[in-house]
Short mmCIF file of C-alpha atoms and ligand atoms in Angstrom, two decimals:
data_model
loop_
_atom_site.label_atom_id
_atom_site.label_comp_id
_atom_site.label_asym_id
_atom_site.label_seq_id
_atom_site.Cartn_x
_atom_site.Cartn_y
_atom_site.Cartn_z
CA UNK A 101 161.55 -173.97 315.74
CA UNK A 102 162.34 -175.91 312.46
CA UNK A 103 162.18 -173.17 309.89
CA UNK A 104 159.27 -173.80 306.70
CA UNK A 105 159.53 -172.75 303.60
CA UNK A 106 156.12 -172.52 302.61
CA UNK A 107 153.69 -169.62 302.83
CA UNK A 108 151.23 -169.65 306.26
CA UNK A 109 147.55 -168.96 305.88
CA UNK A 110 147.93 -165.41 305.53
CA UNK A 111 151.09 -165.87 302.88
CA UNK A 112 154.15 -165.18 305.33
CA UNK A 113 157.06 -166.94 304.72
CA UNK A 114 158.69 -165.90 308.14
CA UNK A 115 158.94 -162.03 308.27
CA UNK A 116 157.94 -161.42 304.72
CA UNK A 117 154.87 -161.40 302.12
CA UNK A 118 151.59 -161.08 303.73
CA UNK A 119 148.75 -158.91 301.50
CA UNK A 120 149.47 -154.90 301.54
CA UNK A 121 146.62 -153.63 299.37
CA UNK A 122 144.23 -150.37 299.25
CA UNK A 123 140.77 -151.12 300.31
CA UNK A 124 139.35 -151.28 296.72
CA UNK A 125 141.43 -154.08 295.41
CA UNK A 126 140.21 -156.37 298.88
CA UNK A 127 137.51 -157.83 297.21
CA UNK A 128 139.16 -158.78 294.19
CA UNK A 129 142.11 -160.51 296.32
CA UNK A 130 140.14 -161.93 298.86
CA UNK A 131 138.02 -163.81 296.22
CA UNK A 132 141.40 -164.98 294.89
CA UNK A 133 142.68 -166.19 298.50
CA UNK A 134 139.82 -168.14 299.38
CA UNK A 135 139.29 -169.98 296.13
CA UNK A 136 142.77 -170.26 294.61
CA UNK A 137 143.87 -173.70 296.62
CA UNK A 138 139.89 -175.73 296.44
CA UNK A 139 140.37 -174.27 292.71
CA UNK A 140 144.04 -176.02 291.97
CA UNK A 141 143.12 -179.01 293.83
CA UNK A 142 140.05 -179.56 291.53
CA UNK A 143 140.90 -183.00 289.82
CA UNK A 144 139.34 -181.66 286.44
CA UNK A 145 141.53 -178.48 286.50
CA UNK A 146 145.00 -180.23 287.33
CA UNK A 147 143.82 -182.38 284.34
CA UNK A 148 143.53 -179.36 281.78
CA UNK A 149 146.33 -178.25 283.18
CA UNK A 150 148.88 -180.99 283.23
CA UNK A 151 147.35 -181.45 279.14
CA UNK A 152 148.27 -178.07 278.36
CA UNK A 153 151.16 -178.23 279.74
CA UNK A 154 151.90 -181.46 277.77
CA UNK A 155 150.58 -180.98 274.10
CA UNK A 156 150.80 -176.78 274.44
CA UNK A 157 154.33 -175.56 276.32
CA UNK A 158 155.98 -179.07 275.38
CA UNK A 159 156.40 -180.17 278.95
CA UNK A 160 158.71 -181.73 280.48
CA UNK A 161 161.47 -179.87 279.46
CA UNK A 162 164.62 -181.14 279.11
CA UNK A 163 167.30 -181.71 281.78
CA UNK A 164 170.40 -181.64 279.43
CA UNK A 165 173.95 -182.64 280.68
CA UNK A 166 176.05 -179.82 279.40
CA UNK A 167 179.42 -181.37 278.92
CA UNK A 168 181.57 -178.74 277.14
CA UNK A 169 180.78 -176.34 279.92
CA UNK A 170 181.03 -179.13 282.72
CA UNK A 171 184.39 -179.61 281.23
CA UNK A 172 185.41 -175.55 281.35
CA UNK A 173 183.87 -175.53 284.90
CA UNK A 174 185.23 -179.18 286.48
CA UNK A 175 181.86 -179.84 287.90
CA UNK A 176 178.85 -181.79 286.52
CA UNK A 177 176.43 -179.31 284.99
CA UNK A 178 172.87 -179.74 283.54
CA UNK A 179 170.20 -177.34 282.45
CA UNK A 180 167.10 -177.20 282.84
CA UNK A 181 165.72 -176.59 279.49
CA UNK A 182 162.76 -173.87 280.20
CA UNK A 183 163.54 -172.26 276.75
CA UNK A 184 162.33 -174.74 274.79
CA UNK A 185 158.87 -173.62 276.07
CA UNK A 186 156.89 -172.47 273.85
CA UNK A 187 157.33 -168.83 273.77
CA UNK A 188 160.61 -169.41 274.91
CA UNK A 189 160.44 -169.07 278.56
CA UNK A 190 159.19 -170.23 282.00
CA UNK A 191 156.50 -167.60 282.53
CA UNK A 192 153.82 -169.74 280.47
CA UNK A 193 153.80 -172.42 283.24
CA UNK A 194 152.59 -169.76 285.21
CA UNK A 195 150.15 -167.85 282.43
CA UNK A 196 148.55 -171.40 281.74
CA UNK A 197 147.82 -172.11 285.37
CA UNK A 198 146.26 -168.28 285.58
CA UNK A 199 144.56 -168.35 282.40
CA UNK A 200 142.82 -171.58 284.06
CA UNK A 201 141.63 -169.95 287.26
CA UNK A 202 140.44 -167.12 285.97
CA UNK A 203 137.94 -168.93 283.51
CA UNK A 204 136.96 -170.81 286.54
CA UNK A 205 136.67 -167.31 288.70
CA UNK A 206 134.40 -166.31 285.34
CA UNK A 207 136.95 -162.99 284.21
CA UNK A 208 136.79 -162.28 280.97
CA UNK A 209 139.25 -159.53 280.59
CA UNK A 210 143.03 -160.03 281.87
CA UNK A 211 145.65 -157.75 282.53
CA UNK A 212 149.44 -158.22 282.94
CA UNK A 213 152.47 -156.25 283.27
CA UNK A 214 155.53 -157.74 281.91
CA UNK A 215 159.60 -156.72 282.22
CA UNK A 216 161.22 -157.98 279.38
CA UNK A 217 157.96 -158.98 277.41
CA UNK A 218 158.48 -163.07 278.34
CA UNK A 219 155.80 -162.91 280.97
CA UNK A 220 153.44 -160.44 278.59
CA UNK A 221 153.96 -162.70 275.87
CA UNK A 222 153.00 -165.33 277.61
CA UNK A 223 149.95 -164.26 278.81
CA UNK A 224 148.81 -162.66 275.35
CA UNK A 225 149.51 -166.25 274.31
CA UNK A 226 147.05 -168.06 276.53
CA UNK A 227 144.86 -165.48 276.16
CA UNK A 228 144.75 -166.12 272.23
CA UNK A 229 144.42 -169.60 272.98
CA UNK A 230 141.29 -169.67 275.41
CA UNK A 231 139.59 -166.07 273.28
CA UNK A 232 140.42 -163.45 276.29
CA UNK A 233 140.88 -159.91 275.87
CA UNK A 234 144.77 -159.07 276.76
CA UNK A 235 146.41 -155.88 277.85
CA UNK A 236 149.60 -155.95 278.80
CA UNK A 237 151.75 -152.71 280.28
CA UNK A 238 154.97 -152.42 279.86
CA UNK A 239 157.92 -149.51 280.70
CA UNK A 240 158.50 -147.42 277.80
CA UNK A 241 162.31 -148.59 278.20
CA UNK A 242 161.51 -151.97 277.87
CA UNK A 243 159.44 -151.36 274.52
CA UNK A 244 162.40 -149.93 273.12
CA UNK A 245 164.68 -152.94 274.24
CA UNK A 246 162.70 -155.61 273.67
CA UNK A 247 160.95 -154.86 270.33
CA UNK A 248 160.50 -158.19 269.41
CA UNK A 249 158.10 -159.41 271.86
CA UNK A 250 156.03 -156.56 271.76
CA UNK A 251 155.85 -156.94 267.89
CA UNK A 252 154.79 -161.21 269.00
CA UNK A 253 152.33 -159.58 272.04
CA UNK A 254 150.59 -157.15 269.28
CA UNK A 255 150.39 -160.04 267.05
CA UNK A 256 148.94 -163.00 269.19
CA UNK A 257 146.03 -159.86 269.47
CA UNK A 258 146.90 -157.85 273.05
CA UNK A 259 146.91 -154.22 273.56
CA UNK A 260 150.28 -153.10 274.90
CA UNK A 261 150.25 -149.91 276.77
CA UNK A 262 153.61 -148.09 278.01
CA UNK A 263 154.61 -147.00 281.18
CA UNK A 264 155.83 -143.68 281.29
CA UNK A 265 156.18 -143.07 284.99
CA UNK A 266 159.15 -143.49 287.00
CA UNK A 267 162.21 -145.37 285.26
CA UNK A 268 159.73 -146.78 282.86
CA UNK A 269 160.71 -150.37 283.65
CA UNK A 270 158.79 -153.29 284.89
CA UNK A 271 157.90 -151.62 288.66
CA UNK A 272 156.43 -148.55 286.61
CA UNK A 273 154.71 -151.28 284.39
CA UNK A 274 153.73 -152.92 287.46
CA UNK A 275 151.84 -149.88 289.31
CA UNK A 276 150.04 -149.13 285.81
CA UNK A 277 148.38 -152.65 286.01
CA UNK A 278 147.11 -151.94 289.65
CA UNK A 279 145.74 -149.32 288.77
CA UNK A 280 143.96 -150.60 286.12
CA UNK A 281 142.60 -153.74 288.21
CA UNK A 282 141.44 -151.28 290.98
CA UNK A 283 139.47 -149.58 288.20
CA UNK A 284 138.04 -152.78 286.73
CA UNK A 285 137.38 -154.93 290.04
CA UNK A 286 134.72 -157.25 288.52
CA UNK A 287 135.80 -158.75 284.69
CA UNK A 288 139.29 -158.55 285.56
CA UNK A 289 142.08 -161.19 286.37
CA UNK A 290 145.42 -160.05 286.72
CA UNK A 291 147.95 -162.20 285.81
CA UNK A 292 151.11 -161.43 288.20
CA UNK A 293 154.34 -162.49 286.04
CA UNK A 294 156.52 -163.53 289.12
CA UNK A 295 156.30 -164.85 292.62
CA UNK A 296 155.53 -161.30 294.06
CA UNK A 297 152.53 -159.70 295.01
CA UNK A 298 149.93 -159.38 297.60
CA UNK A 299 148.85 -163.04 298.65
CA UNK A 300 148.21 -165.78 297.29
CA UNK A 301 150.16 -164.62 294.41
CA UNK A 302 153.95 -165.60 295.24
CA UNK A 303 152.42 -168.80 296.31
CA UNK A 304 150.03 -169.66 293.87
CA UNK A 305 152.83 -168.75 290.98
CA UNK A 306 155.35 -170.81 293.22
CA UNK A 307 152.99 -173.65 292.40
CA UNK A 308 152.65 -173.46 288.91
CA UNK A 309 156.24 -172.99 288.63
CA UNK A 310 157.19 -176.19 290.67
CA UNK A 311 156.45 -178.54 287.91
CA UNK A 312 160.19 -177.35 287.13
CA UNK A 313 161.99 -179.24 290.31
CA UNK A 314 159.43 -181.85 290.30
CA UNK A 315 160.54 -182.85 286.84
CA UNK A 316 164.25 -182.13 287.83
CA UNK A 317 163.79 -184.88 290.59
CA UNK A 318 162.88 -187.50 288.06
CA UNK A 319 165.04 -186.70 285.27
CA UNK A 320 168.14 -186.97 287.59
CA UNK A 321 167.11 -190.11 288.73
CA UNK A 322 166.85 -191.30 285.23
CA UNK A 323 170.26 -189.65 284.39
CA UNK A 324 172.47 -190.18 287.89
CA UNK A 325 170.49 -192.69 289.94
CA UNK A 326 169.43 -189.88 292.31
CA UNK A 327 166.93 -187.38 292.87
CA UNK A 328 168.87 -184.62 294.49
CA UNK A 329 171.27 -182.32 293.50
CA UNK A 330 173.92 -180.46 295.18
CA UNK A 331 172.80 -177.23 294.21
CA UNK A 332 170.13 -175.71 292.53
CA UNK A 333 170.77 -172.31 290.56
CA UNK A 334 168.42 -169.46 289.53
CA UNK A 335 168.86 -166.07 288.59
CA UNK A 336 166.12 -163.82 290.39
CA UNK A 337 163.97 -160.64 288.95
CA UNK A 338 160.77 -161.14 290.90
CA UNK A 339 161.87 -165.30 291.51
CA UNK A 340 159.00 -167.35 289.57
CA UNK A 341 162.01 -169.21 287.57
CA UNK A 342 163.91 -169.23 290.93
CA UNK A 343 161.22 -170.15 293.28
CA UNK A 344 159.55 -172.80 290.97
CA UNK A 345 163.11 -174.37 290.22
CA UNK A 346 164.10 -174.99 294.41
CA UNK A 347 160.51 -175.27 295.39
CA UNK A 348 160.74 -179.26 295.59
CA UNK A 349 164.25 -179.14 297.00
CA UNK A 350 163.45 -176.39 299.91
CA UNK A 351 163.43 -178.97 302.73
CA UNK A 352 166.07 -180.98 301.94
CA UNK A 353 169.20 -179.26 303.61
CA UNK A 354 171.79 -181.38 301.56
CA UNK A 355 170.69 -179.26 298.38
CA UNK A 356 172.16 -175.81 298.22
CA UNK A 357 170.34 -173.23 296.69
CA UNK A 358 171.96 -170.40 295.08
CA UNK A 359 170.02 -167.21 293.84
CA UNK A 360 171.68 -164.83 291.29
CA UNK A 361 170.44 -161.49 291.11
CA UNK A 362 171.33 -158.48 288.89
CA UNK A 363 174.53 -156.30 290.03
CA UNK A 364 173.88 -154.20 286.72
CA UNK A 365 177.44 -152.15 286.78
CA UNK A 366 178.32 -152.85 289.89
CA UNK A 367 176.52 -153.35 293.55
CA UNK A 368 177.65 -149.94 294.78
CA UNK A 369 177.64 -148.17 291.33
CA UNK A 370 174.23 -146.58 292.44
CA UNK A 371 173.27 -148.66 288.80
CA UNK A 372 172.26 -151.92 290.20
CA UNK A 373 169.43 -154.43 290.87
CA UNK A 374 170.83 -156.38 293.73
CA UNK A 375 167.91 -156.60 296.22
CA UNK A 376 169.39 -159.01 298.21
CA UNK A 377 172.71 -156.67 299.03
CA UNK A 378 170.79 -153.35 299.05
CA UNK A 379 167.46 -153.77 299.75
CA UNK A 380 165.44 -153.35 303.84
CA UNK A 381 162.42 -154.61 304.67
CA UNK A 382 159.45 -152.27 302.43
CA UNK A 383 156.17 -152.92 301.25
CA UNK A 384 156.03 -153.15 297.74
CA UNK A 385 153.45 -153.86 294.88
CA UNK A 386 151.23 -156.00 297.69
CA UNK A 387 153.67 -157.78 300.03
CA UNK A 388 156.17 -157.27 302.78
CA UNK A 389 159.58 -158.15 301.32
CA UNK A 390 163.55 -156.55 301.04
CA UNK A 391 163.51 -153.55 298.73
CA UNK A 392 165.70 -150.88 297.48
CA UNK A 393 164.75 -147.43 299.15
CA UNK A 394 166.32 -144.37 300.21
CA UNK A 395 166.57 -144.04 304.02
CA UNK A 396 163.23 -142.06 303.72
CA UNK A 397 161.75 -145.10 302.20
CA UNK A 398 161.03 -143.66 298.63
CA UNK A 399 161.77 -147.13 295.97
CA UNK A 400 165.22 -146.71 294.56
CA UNK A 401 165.40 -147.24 290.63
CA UNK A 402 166.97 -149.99 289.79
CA UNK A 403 169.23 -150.71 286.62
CA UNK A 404 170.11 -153.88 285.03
CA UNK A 405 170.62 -154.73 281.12
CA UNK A 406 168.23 -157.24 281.36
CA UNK A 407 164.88 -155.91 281.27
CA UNK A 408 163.44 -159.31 283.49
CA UNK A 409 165.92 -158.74 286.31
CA UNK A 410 165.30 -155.03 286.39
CA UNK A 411 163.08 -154.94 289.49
CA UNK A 412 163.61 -152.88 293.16
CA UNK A 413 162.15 -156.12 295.06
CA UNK A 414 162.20 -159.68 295.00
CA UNK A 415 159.78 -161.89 296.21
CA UNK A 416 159.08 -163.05 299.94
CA UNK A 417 160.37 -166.45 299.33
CA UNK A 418 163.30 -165.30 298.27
CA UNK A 419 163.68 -162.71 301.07
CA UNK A 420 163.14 -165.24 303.84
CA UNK A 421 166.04 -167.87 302.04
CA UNK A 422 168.00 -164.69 302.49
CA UNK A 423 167.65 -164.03 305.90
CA UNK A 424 167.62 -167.46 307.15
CA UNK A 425 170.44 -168.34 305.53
CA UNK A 426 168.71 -171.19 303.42
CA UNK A 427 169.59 -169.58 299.99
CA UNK A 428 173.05 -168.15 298.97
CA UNK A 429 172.93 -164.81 297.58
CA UNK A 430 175.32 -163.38 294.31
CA UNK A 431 175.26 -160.37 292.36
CA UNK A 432 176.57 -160.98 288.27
CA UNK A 433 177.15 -157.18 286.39
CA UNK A 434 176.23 -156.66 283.10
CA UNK A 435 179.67 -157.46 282.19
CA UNK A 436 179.83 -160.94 283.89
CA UNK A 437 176.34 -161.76 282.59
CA UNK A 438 177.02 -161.16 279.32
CA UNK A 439 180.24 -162.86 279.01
CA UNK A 440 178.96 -165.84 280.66
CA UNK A 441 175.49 -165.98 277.64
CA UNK A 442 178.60 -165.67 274.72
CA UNK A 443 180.24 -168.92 276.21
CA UNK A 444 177.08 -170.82 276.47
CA UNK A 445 176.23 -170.33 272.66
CA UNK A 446 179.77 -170.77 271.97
CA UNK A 447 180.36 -174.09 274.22
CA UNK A 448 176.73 -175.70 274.04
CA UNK A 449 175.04 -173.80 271.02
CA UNK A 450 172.08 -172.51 273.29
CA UNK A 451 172.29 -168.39 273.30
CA UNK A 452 169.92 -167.86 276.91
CA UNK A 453 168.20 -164.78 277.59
CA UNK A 454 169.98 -161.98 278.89
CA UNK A 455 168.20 -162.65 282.75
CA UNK A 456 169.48 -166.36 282.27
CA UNK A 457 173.35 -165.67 281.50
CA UNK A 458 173.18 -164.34 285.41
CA UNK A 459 172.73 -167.46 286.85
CA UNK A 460 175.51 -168.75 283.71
CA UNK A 461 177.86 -166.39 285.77
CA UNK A 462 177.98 -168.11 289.00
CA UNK A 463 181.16 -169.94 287.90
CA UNK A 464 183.00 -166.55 288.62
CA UNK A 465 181.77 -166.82 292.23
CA UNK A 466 181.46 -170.00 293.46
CA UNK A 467 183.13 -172.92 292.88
CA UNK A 468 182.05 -176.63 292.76
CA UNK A 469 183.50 -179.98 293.27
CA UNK A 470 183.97 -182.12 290.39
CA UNK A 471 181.83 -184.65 291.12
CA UNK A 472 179.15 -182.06 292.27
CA UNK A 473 176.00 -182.28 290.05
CA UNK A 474 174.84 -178.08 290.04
CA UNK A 475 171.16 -177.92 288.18
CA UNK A 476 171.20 -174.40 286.31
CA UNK A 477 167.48 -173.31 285.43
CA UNK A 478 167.69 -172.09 281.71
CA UNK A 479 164.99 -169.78 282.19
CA UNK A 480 164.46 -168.50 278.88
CA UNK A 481 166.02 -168.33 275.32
CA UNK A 482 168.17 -165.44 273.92
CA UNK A 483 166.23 -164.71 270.78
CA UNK A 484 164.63 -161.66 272.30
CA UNK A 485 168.10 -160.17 273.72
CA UNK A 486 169.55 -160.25 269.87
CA UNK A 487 169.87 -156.64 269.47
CA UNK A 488 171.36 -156.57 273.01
CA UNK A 489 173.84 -159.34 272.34
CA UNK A 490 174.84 -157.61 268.73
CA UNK A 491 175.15 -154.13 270.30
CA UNK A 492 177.01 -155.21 273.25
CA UNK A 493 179.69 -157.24 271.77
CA UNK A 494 179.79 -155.71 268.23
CA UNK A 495 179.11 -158.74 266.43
C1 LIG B 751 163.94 -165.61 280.60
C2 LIG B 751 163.66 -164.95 281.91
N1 LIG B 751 164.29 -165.40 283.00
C3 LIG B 751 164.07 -164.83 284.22
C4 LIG B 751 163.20 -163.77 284.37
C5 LIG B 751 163.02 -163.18 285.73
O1 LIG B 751 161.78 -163.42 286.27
P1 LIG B 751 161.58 -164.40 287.50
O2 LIG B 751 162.53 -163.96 288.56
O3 LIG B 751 160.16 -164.21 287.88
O4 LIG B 751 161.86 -165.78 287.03
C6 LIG B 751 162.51 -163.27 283.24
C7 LIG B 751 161.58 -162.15 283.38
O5 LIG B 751 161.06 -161.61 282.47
C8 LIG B 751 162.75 -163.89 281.98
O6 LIG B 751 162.13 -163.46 280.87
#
């Protein structure tokens, strides 16, 4: 049987995804599941939405030949420019899209839980824009190390509220917003940041992310006479940037996709986020997907310097390119990753966010032809990651 890469009815993709939820969180999912699809196809909202994401975000991004690091590499590189966004990242794509069905779905409160504050900015963003109330939880560890965007979320008007549980990182953010939605089942939307979740979430965020390889097909045409490349590269926390940046390229064999996830200081170092490499088949926040656990099953914490890639799980897309092969899997360190963001400001004057300088490293892996053309999703800018970038390398 000819393997698909879309979700089935009940959000599979193969062996993985599905809806894992407690009883009192049904209703509010179900509503989602049966609406979500009539509600995207509604001429009037892709309208509003393709506006927004015109005149608001900026869209289409970019898809900028890099030549300087072509040159270093031998192989034709471009990027695909998500962090000229506004707010800096891909995760408005998604927040727009959201914001949009849950006006239609009536909410008028929405919650969201956010890693390295991208994804919470985001949503505090569109929630400003359309008059929402916003709260947004986030690990205590990740409002230390990513003060900036938590100074922006408090700003644009949302309440952020820390995580103290656990390793008090985006999974710990995570549960804290599930909670919060089982307690407020009626007002409230919540806004999932990545293509994880209980379904129709990975595949309704997969949509809104796809405008990034359906504007990649065009722009290559423009700028190499074709619409495919040879590969496709992402760097994976929860895989919205990922899954939104191979989604129009998923059934076209002769483009290799290449997922990059977070080795943090080492894969065996006990310190690491590499799902792919560590993880078995668990049940996390809502879905059926490869997670780090102990052989009892208990969620191992995970560790990575980038507060977006700092995640036990990935989503079920991402698990099934795994296991079928589709997708090739790498694991960058904190070391790698970090070297890999210094050349990029130093070769192209772009300084990417920390979670983007993983999918920067793959040159250390893998190597290209010179005449193949490798599409690099630039997932976010480094603006956030200063203090990081400063501490790490002295500067
Ligand atoms: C710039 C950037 N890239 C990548 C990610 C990872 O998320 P995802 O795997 O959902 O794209 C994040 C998460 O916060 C991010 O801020």
């Amino acid at each position: 049987m000819k393997n698909t890469y879309q979700a089935n009815e009940k959000g599979y993709y193969g062996d993985f995804g599905g809806a894992y939820i407690p009883e009192m969180l049904y209703p509010n999912v179900e509503e989602l599941r049966t609406t979500y699809l009539e509600i995207m196809n509604e001429p009037s909202f892709k309208e509003e939405f393709q506006q927004l994401l015109k005149d608001y975000v900026g869209r289409p991004s970019p898809l900028y030949f890099a030549k300087r690091l072509s040159e270093k590499h031998n192989t034709k590189i471009y990027l695909k420019r998500e962090d000229l966004n506004h707010t800096g990242a891909h995760k408005v794509n998604n927040t727009i899209g959201q914001i949009l069905v849950a006006k239609k779905l009536g909410k008028n409160r929405i919650i969201a839980e956010t890693g390295a504050g991208q994804h919470g900015v985001a949503t505090a963003t569109v929630c400003a824009l359309m008059g929402i109330e916003c709260i947004v939880y986030m690990g205590e560890i990740d409002i230390k190390r990513q003060a900036p965007n938590v100074a922006r979320m408090k700003m644009l008007g949302a309440e952020v509220r820390p995580a103290m549980s656990g390793s008090k990182t985006l999974k710990d953010a995570t549960n804290e917003a599930i909670r919060d939605w089982i307690n407020n089942p009626v007002d409230t939307h919540y806004i999932i940041g990545s293509a994880i979740g209980p379904h129709p979430y990975p595949d309704m965020v997969t949509r809104f992310q796809s405008v990034i390889s359906e504007e990649i097909k065009w722009q290559l045409q423009e700028k190499e006479g074709r619409e495919n490349p040879d590969y496709v590269v992402a760097c994976i926390g929860g895989g919205s940037n990922a899954a939104g940046t191979y989604y129009h390229f998923l059934d076209n064999p002769d483009v290799g996709i290449i997922a990059v996830e977070a080795a943090g200081k080492g894969v065996h170092s006990g310190e690491s986020a590499a799902t792919s490499q560590l993880g078995k088949e668990g049940i996390i926040h809502g879905c059926k997907t490869l997670l780090m656990q102990t052989d009892d099953g208990q969620i191992t914490e995970p560790y990575s310097i980038s507060a977006g890639l700092d995640y036990p799980g990935v989503g079920p897309l991402h698990s099934h390119l795994y296991k079928t092969g589709r997708g090739e899997f790498f694991s960058v360190t904190d070391d790698d990753a970090m070297t890999a963001g210094l050349e990029l400001a130093q070769l192209e004057g772009i300084i990417p966010a920390i979670e983007t300088s993983h999918a920067l490293a793959i040159f250390n892996d893998k190597k290209f032809a010179p005449d193949d053309v490798v599409v690099i999703s630039l997932s976010g800018r480094g603006d956030k990651d200063l203090n990081t970038y400063i501490d790490y390398f002295k500067l």
